[in-house]
PDB file of C-alpha atoms and ligand atoms in Angstrom:
ATOM      1  CA  MET A  24     -12.108   0.947  19.942  1.00 97.00           C
ATOM      2  CA  ARG A  25     -12.895  -0.152  16.382  1.00 98.00           C
ATOM      3  CA  LEU A  26     -15.855   1.593  14.716  1.00 98.00           C
ATOM      4  CA  VAL A  27     -17.444  -0.092  11.708  1.00 98.00           C
ATOM      5  CA  ARG A  28     -20.075   0.597   9.056  1.00 98.00           C
ATOM      6  CA  TYR A  29     -21.656  -2.471   7.558  1.00 97.00           C
ATOM      7  CA  LEU A  30     -24.559  -3.903   5.636  1.00 96.00           C
ATOM      8  CA  VAL A  31     -27.312  -6.055   7.063  1.00 92.00           C
ATOM      9  CA  HIS A  32     -29.986  -7.035   4.500  1.00 88.00           C
ATOM     10  CA  ASP A  33     -29.038  -4.005   2.353  1.00 90.00           C
ATOM     11  CA  ASP A  34     -29.372  -1.691   5.352  1.00 93.00           C
ATOM     12  CA  VAL A  35     -26.381   0.397   6.457  1.00 96.00           C
ATOM     13  CA  ARG A  36     -25.596   0.044  10.173  1.00 97.00           C
ATOM     14  CA  TYR A  37     -22.978   1.485  12.494  1.00 97.00           C
ATOM     15  CA  GLY A  38     -21.313  -0.611  15.159  1.00 98.00           C
ATOM     16  CA  VAL A  39     -18.396  -1.312  17.440  1.00 98.00           C
ATOM     17  CA  LEU A  40     -16.166  -4.274  16.625  1.00 98.00           C
ATOM     18  CA  GLU A  41     -14.930  -6.255  19.608  1.00 96.00           C
ATOM     19  CA  GLY A  42     -12.886  -9.311  18.687  1.00 95.00           C
ATOM     20  CA  ASP A  43     -14.925 -10.989  15.959  1.00 96.00           C
ATOM     21  CA  ARG A  44     -18.281  -9.598  17.066  1.00 97.00           C
ATOM     22  CA  VAL A  45     -20.049  -6.419  15.995  1.00 98.00           C
ATOM     23  CA  GLN A  46     -22.287  -4.587  18.437  1.00 97.00           C
ATOM     24  CA  GLU A  47     -24.793  -2.366  16.677  1.00 97.00           C
ATOM     25  CA  LEU A  48     -25.108   1.312  17.538  1.00 97.00           C
ATOM     26  CA  LEU A  49     -28.379   3.239  17.630  1.00 96.00           C
ATOM     27  CA  ARG A  50     -26.981   6.168  15.647  1.00 95.00           C
ATOM     28  CA  PRO A  51     -23.959   6.938  13.460  1.00 95.00           C
ATOM     29  CA  TYR A  52     -20.926   7.183  15.738  1.00 93.00           C
ATOM     30  CA  PHE A  53     -20.554  10.871  14.988  1.00 91.00           C
ATOM     31  CA  GLU A  54     -23.721  11.394  17.029  1.00 93.00           C
ATOM     32  CA  GLY A  55     -22.548   9.545  20.135  1.00 90.00           C
ATOM     33  CA  LEU A  56     -21.976   5.880  20.943  1.00 92.00           C
ATOM     34  CA  THR A  57     -25.285   4.363  22.064  1.00 94.00           C
ATOM     35  CA  PRO A  58     -25.003   0.558  21.982  1.00 93.00           C
ATOM     36  CA  MET A  59     -28.004  -1.630  21.135  1.00 93.00           C
ATOM     37  CA  LYS A  60     -28.560  -5.231  22.140  1.00 93.00           C
ATOM     38  CA  THR A  61     -27.954  -6.620  18.630  1.00 95.00           C
ATOM     39  CA  VAL A  62     -24.593  -8.376  18.270  1.00 96.00           C
ATOM     40  CA  ARG A  63     -23.531 -10.172  15.076  1.00 97.00           C
ATOM     41  CA  PRO A  64     -20.462 -12.210  14.129  1.00 97.00           C
ATOM     42  CA  LEU A  65     -18.096 -10.154  11.945  1.00 96.00           C
ATOM     43  CA  ALA A  66     -18.153 -12.981   9.382  1.00 93.00           C
ATOM     44  CA  GLU A  67     -21.887 -12.397   8.814  1.00 93.00           C
ATOM     45  CA  VAL A  68     -21.721  -8.708   7.960  1.00 95.00           C
ATOM     46  CA  LYS A  69     -20.291  -6.943   4.927  1.00 96.00           C
ATOM     47  CA  LEU A  70     -17.980  -4.132   6.006  1.00 97.00           C
ATOM     48  CA  LEU A  71     -18.286  -0.813   4.168  1.00 98.00           C
ATOM     49  CA  ALA A  72     -15.929   2.143   4.153  1.00 98.00           C
ATOM     50  CA  PRO A  73     -16.209   3.239   7.808  1.00 98.00           C
ATOM     51  CA  ALA A  74     -17.208   6.821   6.925  1.00 98.00           C
ATOM     52  CA  ARG A  75     -18.940   8.679   4.098  1.00 97.00           C
ATOM     53  CA  PRO A  76     -16.752  11.752   3.681  1.00 98.00           C
ATOM     54  CA  SER A  77     -18.173  14.867   2.041  1.00 97.00           C
ATOM     55  CA  LYS A  78     -14.612  15.271   0.786  1.00 98.00           C
ATOM     56  CA  MET A  79     -11.294  13.470   1.034  1.00 98.00           C
ATOM     57  CA  LEU A  80      -8.395  15.831   1.647  1.00 98.00           C
ATOM     58  CA  CYS A  81      -5.123  14.268   0.580  1.00 98.00           C
ATOM     59  CA  ILE A  82      -1.633  15.443   1.362  1.00 97.00           C
ATOM     60  CA  GLY A  83       1.113  15.094  -1.249  1.00 91.00           C
ATOM     61  CA  LEU A  84       4.819  14.799  -0.411  1.00 89.00           C
ATOM     62  CA  ASN A  85       4.608  14.547   3.366  1.00 95.00           C
ATOM     63  CA  TYR A  86       7.132  11.713   3.892  1.00 95.00           C
ATOM     64  CA  ARG A  87      10.829  12.493   3.729  1.00 90.00           C
ATOM     65  CA  ASP A  88      11.586   9.169   1.990  1.00 88.00           C
ATOM     66  CA  HIS A  89       8.875   9.702  -0.679  1.00 86.00           C
ATOM     67  CA  ALA A  90      10.128  13.245  -1.433  1.00 87.00           C
ATOM     68  CA  ARG A  91      13.595  11.760  -2.053  1.00 87.00           C
ATOM     69  CA  GLU A  92      12.035   9.094  -4.294  1.00 84.00           C
ATOM     70  CA  MET A  93      10.247  11.773  -6.343  1.00 83.00           C
ATOM     71  CA  GLN A  94      13.535  13.750  -6.471  1.00 87.00           C
ATOM     72  CA  THR A  95      11.985  16.811  -4.914  1.00 88.00           C
ATOM     73  CA  SER A  96      12.287  18.638  -1.609  1.00 88.00           C
ATOM     74  CA  LEU A  97       9.674  18.724   1.145  1.00 89.00           C
ATOM     75  CA  PRO A  98       7.241  21.624   0.768  1.00 90.00           C
ATOM     76  CA  GLU A  99       7.145  24.466   3.310  1.00 93.00           C
ATOM     77  CA  GLU A 100       3.375  24.046   3.642  1.00 94.00           C
ATOM     78  CA  PRO A 101       1.326  20.890   3.053  1.00 96.00           C
ATOM     79  CA  VAL A 102       0.478  20.174  -0.599  1.00 94.00           C
ATOM     80  CA  LEU A 103      -3.263  19.556  -0.668  1.00 96.00           C
ATOM     81  CA  PHE A 104      -5.557  17.973  -3.232  1.00 97.00           C
ATOM     82  CA  LEU A 105      -9.110  16.637  -3.091  1.00 98.00           C
ATOM     83  CA  LYS A 106     -10.743  13.385  -4.069  1.00 98.00           C
ATOM     84  CA  PRO A 107     -14.473  13.493  -4.839  1.00 97.00           C
ATOM     85  CA  ALA A 108     -16.923  11.665  -2.570  1.00 97.00           C
ATOM     86  CA  THR A 109     -17.637   9.303  -5.491  1.00 97.00           C
ATOM     87  CA  ALA A 110     -14.059   7.954  -5.335  1.00 98.00           C
ATOM     88  CA  LEU A 111     -14.780   6.242  -1.997  1.00 98.00           C
ATOM     89  CA  ALA A 112     -14.259   2.479  -1.742  1.00 98.00           C
ATOM     90  CA  GLY A 113     -14.311   0.122   1.227  1.00 98.00           C
ATOM     91  CA  PRO A 114     -12.529  -3.020   2.393  1.00 98.00           C
ATOM     92  CA  GLU A 115     -12.456  -5.941  -0.105  1.00 98.00           C
ATOM     93  CA  GLN A 116     -14.134  -3.772  -2.751  1.00 98.00           C
ATOM     94  CA  PRO A 117     -12.486  -4.107  -6.182  1.00 98.00           C
ATOM     95  CA  ILE A 118     -10.334  -1.158  -7.283  1.00 98.00           C
ATOM     96  CA  VAL A 119     -11.134  -0.496 -10.948  1.00 98.00           C
ATOM     97  CA  TYR A 120      -8.176   0.011 -13.322  1.00 98.00           C
ATOM     98  CA  PRO A 121      -9.466   2.655 -15.769  1.00 98.00           C
ATOM     99  CA  THR A 122      -9.020   2.105 -19.504  1.00 97.00           C
ATOM    100  CA  MET A 123      -7.923   5.763 -19.674  1.00 97.00           C
ATOM    101  CA  ALA A 124      -4.840   5.024 -17.532  1.00 98.00           C
ATOM    102  CA  ALA A 125      -1.574   3.293 -18.439  1.00 98.00           C
ATOM    103  CA  ARG A 126      -0.145   2.968 -14.922  1.00 98.00           C
ATOM    104  CA  LEU A 127      -2.098   2.441 -11.712  1.00 98.00           C
ATOM    105  CA  ASP A 128      -0.156   2.905  -8.447  1.00 98.00           C
ATOM    106  CA  HIS A 129      -0.819   2.073  -4.802  1.00 98.00           C
ATOM    107  CA  GLU A 130      -0.153   4.669  -2.119  1.00 98.00           C
ATOM    108  CA  ALA A 131      -0.415   3.328   1.435  1.00 98.00           C
ATOM    109  CA  GLU A 132      -1.432   6.051   3.885  1.00 98.00           C
ATOM    110  CA  LEU A 133      -2.741   6.773   7.360  1.00 98.00           C
ATOM    111  CA  ALA A 134      -6.126   8.537   7.249  1.00 98.00           C
ATOM    112  CA  VAL A 135      -7.449  10.868   9.919  1.00 98.00           C
ATOM    113  CA  VAL A 136     -11.267  10.747  10.251  1.00 98.00           C
ATOM    114  CA  ILE A 137     -12.926  13.938  11.478  1.00 98.00           C
ATOM    115  CA  GLY A 138     -15.452  13.540  14.290  1.00 97.00           C
ATOM    116  CA  ARG A 139     -17.028  16.969  14.554  1.00 96.00           C
ATOM    117  CA  ARG A 140     -17.772  19.959  12.359  1.00 97.00           C
ATOM    118  CA  CYS A 141     -14.927  22.433  12.731  1.00 98.00           C
ATOM    119  CA  ARG A 142     -13.171  25.450  11.250  1.00 98.00           C
ATOM    120  CA  SER A 143     -10.066  27.418  12.287  1.00 98.00           C
ATOM    121  CA  VAL A 144      -9.051  24.925  14.943  1.00 98.00           C
ATOM    122  CA  PRO A 145      -5.966  25.861  17.020  1.00 98.00           C
ATOM    123  CA  LEU A 146      -3.236  23.231  16.960  1.00 98.00           C
ATOM    124  CA  ASP A 147      -3.694  22.321  20.615  1.00 98.00           C
ATOM    125  CA  GLU A 148      -7.424  21.642  20.041  1.00 98.00           C
ATOM    126  CA  ALA A 149      -7.078  19.642  16.818  1.00 98.00           C
ATOM    127  CA  GLY A 150      -7.044  16.295  18.618  1.00 97.00           C
ATOM    128  CA  ARG A 151     -10.598  16.897  19.848  1.00 97.00           C
ATOM    129  CA  CYS A 152     -11.859  17.119  16.245  1.00 98.00           C
ATOM    130  CA  ILE A 153     -10.447  13.684  15.375  1.00 98.00           C
ATOM    131  CA  LEU A 154     -12.771  10.677  15.721  1.00 98.00           C
ATOM    132  CA  GLY A 155     -10.063   8.169  14.875  1.00 98.00           C
ATOM    133  CA  TYR A 156      -7.763   6.712  12.243  1.00 98.00           C
ATOM    134  CA  ALA A 157      -8.022   4.280   9.340  1.00 98.00           C
ATOM    135  CA  CYS A 158      -5.927   2.801   6.564  1.00 98.00           C
ATOM    136  CA  PHE A 159      -6.150   4.564   3.199  1.00 98.00           C
ATOM    137  CA  ASN A 160      -5.048   3.697  -0.313  1.00 98.00           C
ATOM    138  CA  ASP A 161      -4.611   6.855  -2.409  1.00 98.00           C
ATOM    139  CA  VAL A 162      -4.865   5.023  -5.724  1.00 98.00           C
ATOM    140  CA  THR A 163      -3.209   7.053  -8.474  1.00 98.00           C
ATOM    141  CA  ALA A 164      -3.079   6.912 -12.277  1.00 98.00           C
ATOM    142  CA  ARG A 165       0.600   7.871 -12.336  1.00 96.00           C
ATOM    143  CA  ASP A 166       0.855   8.517 -16.080  1.00 97.00           C
ATOM    144  CA  LEU A 167      -2.114  10.896 -15.968  1.00 97.00           C
ATOM    145  CA  GLN A 168      -0.667  12.706 -12.947  1.00 95.00           C
ATOM    146  CA  ALA A 169       2.417  13.560 -15.001  1.00 92.00           C
ATOM    147  CA  LYS A 170       0.477  14.319 -18.189  1.00 95.00           C
ATOM    148  CA  ASP A 171      -2.206  16.606 -16.739  1.00 96.00           C
ATOM    149  CA  GLY A 172      -0.043  18.898 -14.609  1.00 90.00           C
ATOM    150  CA  GLN A 173      -2.727  18.814 -11.908  1.00 93.00           C
ATOM    151  CA  TRP A 174      -4.124  15.784 -10.172  1.00 96.00           C
ATOM    152  CA  THR A 175      -7.905  15.776 -10.412  1.00 97.00           C
ATOM    153  CA  ARG A 176      -8.108  13.065 -13.059  1.00 98.00           C
ATOM    154  CA  ALA A 177      -5.147  11.015 -11.813  1.00 98.00           C
ATOM    155  CA  LYS A 178      -6.562  10.836  -8.277  1.00 98.00           C
ATOM    156  CA  GLY A 179     -10.292  11.161  -8.837  1.00 98.00           C
ATOM    157  CA  PHE A 180     -11.566   8.010 -10.573  1.00 98.00           C
ATOM    158  CA  ASP A 181     -14.248   5.923  -8.841  1.00 98.00           C
ATOM    159  CA  THR A 182     -12.682   3.497  -6.277  1.00 98.00           C
ATOM    160  CA  PHE A 183      -9.466   5.585  -5.996  1.00 98.00           C
ATOM    161  CA  GLY A 184     -10.118   6.570  -2.354  1.00 98.00           C
ATOM    162  CA  VAL A 185     -10.014   3.332  -0.381  1.00 98.00           C
ATOM    163  CA  LEU A 186     -10.800   3.664   3.335  1.00 98.00           C
ATOM    164  CA  GLY A 187     -11.008   1.031   6.079  1.00 98.00           C
ATOM    165  CA  PRO A 188     -11.347  -1.559   7.311  1.00 98.00           C
ATOM    166  CA  TRP A 189     -12.609   0.386  10.351  1.00 98.00           C
ATOM    167  CA  ILE A 190     -11.928   3.535  12.366  1.00 98.00           C
ATOM    168  CA  GLU A 191      -9.598   2.870  15.281  1.00 98.00           C
ATOM    169  CA  THR A 192     -10.112   5.513  17.938  1.00 98.00           C
ATOM    170  CA  ASP A 193      -6.860   4.786  19.763  1.00 97.00           C
ATOM    171  CA  PRO A 194      -4.092   3.283  17.620  1.00 98.00           C
ATOM    172  CA  GLY A 195      -1.411   4.698  19.935  1.00 97.00           C
ATOM    173  CA  ASP A 196       0.569   7.809  18.972  1.00 97.00           C
ATOM    174  CA  PRO A 197      -0.672   8.460  15.396  1.00 98.00           C
ATOM    175  CA  ASN A 198       2.603  10.174  14.601  1.00 96.00           C
ATOM    176  CA  ARG A 199       4.590   7.010  15.318  1.00 98.00           C
ATOM    177  CA  LEU A 200       2.856   4.166  13.438  1.00 98.00           C
ATOM    178  CA  ALA A 201       4.342   1.696  10.963  1.00 98.00           C
ATOM    179  CA  VAL A 202       2.771   1.938   7.473  1.00 98.00           C
ATOM    180  CA  THR A 203       3.142  -0.998   5.092  1.00 98.00           C
ATOM    181  CA  CYS A 204       1.885  -1.804   1.602  1.00 98.00           C
ATOM    182  CA  ARG A 205       1.932  -5.343   0.218  1.00 98.00           C
ATOM    183  CA  LEU A 206       1.136  -6.361  -3.340  1.00 98.00           C
ATOM    184  CA  ASN A 207       0.258 -10.045  -3.687  1.00 98.00           C
ATOM    185  CA  GLY A 208       1.911 -10.589  -0.302  1.00 98.00           C
ATOM    186  CA  GLN A 209       5.192  -8.846  -1.246  1.00 98.00           C
ATOM    187  CA  VAL A 210       6.177  -5.768   0.754  1.00 98.00           C
ATOM    188  CA  ARG A 211       6.257  -2.671  -1.504  1.00 98.00           C
ATOM    189  CA  GLN A 212       6.180   0.179   0.988  1.00 97.00           C
ATOM    190  CA  GLN A 213       7.407   0.162   4.572  1.00 97.00           C
ATOM    191  CA  SER A 214       7.833   3.270   6.660  1.00 96.00           C
ATOM    192  CA  ASN A 215       6.548   5.050   9.732  1.00 97.00           C
ATOM    193  CA  THR A 216       4.393   8.127  10.237  1.00 97.00           C
ATOM    194  CA  ASP A 217       7.308   9.565  12.231  1.00 96.00           C
ATOM    195  CA  GLN A 218       8.797  10.314   8.770  1.00 95.00           C
ATOM    196  CA  CYS A 219       6.047  12.899   8.069  1.00 96.00           C
ATOM    197  CA  ALA A 220       6.955  16.558   7.793  1.00 95.00           C
ATOM    198  CA  PHE A 221       3.449  17.534   8.992  1.00 97.00           C
ATOM    199  CA  ASN A 222       1.784  15.481  11.709  1.00 97.00           C
ATOM    200  CA  CYS A 223      -1.895  14.577  12.076  1.00 98.00           C
ATOM    201  CA  GLN A 224      -2.867  17.336  14.487  1.00 98.00           C
ATOM    202  CA  TYR A 225      -1.054  19.953  12.430  1.00 98.00           C
ATOM    203  CA  LEU A 226      -2.846  18.824   9.251  1.00 98.00           C
ATOM    204  CA  VAL A 227      -6.284  19.052  10.904  1.00 98.00           C
ATOM    205  CA  SER A 228      -5.540  22.516  12.262  1.00 98.00           C
ATOM    206  CA  TRP A 229      -4.039  23.703   8.972  1.00 98.00           C
ATOM    207  CA  ALA A 230      -6.795  22.270   6.728  1.00 98.00           C
ATOM    208  CA  SER A 231      -9.484  23.735   9.002  1.00 98.00           C
ATOM    209  CA  ARG A 232      -8.059  27.190   8.305  1.00 98.00           C
ATOM    210  CA  LEU A 233      -9.120  26.872   4.675  1.00 97.00           C
ATOM    211  CA  MET A 234     -12.360  24.910   4.746  1.00 98.00           C
ATOM    212  CA  THR A 235     -15.020  23.595   7.097  1.00 98.00           C
ATOM    213  CA  LEU A 236     -14.336  20.014   8.066  1.00 98.00           C
ATOM    214  CA  GLU A 237     -17.416  17.816   8.460  1.00 98.00           C
ATOM    215  CA  PRO A 238     -17.914  14.645  10.528  1.00 98.00           C
ATOM    216  CA  GLY A 239     -16.633  11.732   8.433  1.00 98.00           C
ATOM    217  CA  ASP A 240     -14.311  13.848   6.327  1.00 98.00           C
ATOM    218  CA  VAL A 241     -10.951  12.245   5.739  1.00 98.00           C
ATOM    219  CA  ILE A 242      -7.451  13.668   5.693  1.00 98.00           C
ATOM    220  CA  ALA A 243      -5.080  11.191   4.035  1.00 98.00           C
ATOM    221  CA  THR A 244      -1.661  12.055   5.383  1.00 98.00           C
ATOM    222  CA  GLY A 245       0.577  11.138   2.439  1.00 97.00           C
ATOM    223  CA  THR A 246       2.496   8.102   1.315  1.00 96.00           C
ATOM    224  CA  PRO A 247       6.044   6.901   1.995  1.00 95.00           C
ATOM    225  CA  ALA A 248       8.604   5.688  -0.569  1.00 93.00           C
ATOM    226  CA  GLY A 249       7.995   2.561  -2.615  1.00 94.00           C
ATOM    227  CA  ILE A 250       5.024   3.573  -4.761  1.00 94.00           C
ATOM    228  CA  GLY A 251       4.594   1.136  -7.616  1.00 95.00           C
ATOM    229  CA  PRO A 252       2.237  -0.236 -10.243  1.00 98.00           C
ATOM    230  CA  MET A 253      -0.637  -2.698  -9.839  1.00 98.00           C
ATOM    231  CA  GLN A 254      -2.337  -4.901 -12.440  1.00 98.00           C
ATOM    232  CA  PRO A 255      -5.794  -6.462 -12.762  1.00 98.00           C
ATOM    233  CA  GLY A 256      -5.737  -9.699 -10.790  1.00 98.00           C
ATOM    234  CA  ASP A 257      -3.433  -8.294  -8.080  1.00 98.00           C
ATOM    235  CA  THR A 258      -4.396  -7.939  -4.420  1.00 98.00           C
ATOM    236  CA  VAL A 259      -3.170  -4.876  -2.545  1.00 98.00           C
ATOM    237  CA  GLU A 260      -2.978  -4.510   1.235  1.00 98.00           C
ATOM    238  CA  VAL A 261      -2.417  -1.362   3.272  1.00 98.00           C
ATOM    239  CA  GLU A 262      -1.518  -2.074   6.878  1.00 98.00           C
ATOM    240  CA  VAL A 263      -1.156   0.568   9.569  1.00 98.00           C
ATOM    241  CA  GLU A 264       0.156  -0.428  12.974  1.00 98.00           C
ATOM    242  CA  GLY A 265      -2.484  -0.319  15.677  1.00 98.00           C
ATOM    243  CA  ILE A 266      -5.318  -0.216  13.114  1.00 98.00           C
ATOM    244  CA  GLY A 267      -5.432  -3.256  10.813  1.00 98.00           C
ATOM    245  CA  ILE A 268      -5.236  -4.339   7.185  1.00 98.00           C
ATOM    246  CA  LEU A 269      -7.180  -2.836   4.272  1.00 98.00           C
ATOM    247  CA  ARG A 270      -7.285  -5.384   1.426  1.00 98.00           C
ATOM    248  CA  ASN A 271      -8.588  -4.928  -2.131  1.00 98.00           C
ATOM    249  CA  PRO A 272      -8.407  -6.767  -5.460  1.00 98.00           C
ATOM    250  CA  ILE A 273      -7.670  -4.906  -8.713  1.00 98.00           C
ATOM    251  CA  VAL A 274     -10.031  -5.426 -11.640  1.00 98.00           C
ATOM    252  CA  ALA A 275     -10.031  -4.042 -15.174  1.00 98.00           C
ATOM    253  CA  GLU A 276     -12.717  -1.577 -16.220  1.00 98.00           C
ATOM    254  CA  PRO A 277     -15.293  -3.420 -18.351  1.00 95.00           C
ATOM    255  CA  ASP A 278     -15.081  -2.918 -22.120  1.00 93.00           C
ATOM    256  CA  LYS A 279     -18.445  -1.149 -22.077  1.00 95.00           C
ATOM    257  CA  GLY A 280     -17.216   1.304 -19.389  1.00 94.00           C
ATOM    258  CA  ALA A 281     -17.797   1.363 -15.654  1.00 94.00           C
ATOM    259  CA  LYS A 282     -21.259   1.565 -14.107  1.00 93.00           C
ATOM    260  CA  PRO A 283     -22.185   4.449 -11.753  1.00 93.00           C
ATOM    261  CA  ALA A 284     -20.564   4.152  -8.319  1.00 91.00           C
ATOM    262  CA  THR A 285     -22.785   2.885  -5.503  1.00 89.00           C
ATOM    263  CA  ILE A 286     -21.619   4.759  -2.422  1.00 90.00           C
ATOM    264  CA  LEU A 287     -23.455   3.244   0.541  1.00 90.00           C
TER     265      LEU A 287
HETATM  266 MG1   MG B 322      -0.908  10.073  -1.649  1.00 76.13          MG
END
């Protein structure tokens, strides 16, 4: 099942996407799936990021091929960093290339979306805390990542946490999905979540041992090899098997500086 958030006349709605039609839900999907009679063509709604996370937990160096690319070994425990809620962006929304950065990279990832409030979840119960899965682009200012020694700035700009185009509740085995990144139609990253050192259920269980996970929170599970730069005017696509394609244009930050983020 594909769960969507979308705009109708500036109002945020939740729905279920079936084919090219969106059936509206009475309440956010975290509160149960109660369908309403209203059905709209997908082409007539504007899709938003399918969740509004209180935090985005991102995993560094989870893929064997990416660890080789970065000339480092896989960590014994997951490497965790956070993106602020203001970094959220949705499908088709422009990713803003900051004037402060000299290199802007794509990182195609599978995102786990939390469905219920949880803490200290045993591994064998982690699946019950997961609402579904989405594509994620962990946009990174690579030069600032190296310069700063920690990643808050490099990973935290507005529009650097791209989530969508929807939440797929059953993409198949989440630990065996092809992950692809294309830039202007050219394949840049191609791997499979079976290359991850830490799988989805493990990451939920592990992360819940350090902080409370809220409905809509996101765990981005890391990126495979093939990270590379993007430029204003490019179009980047993250595709995850069984989910769909998350597509965004890159634009330059305006000379006067960016406006405040509108997180709907
Ligand atoms: Mg990443």
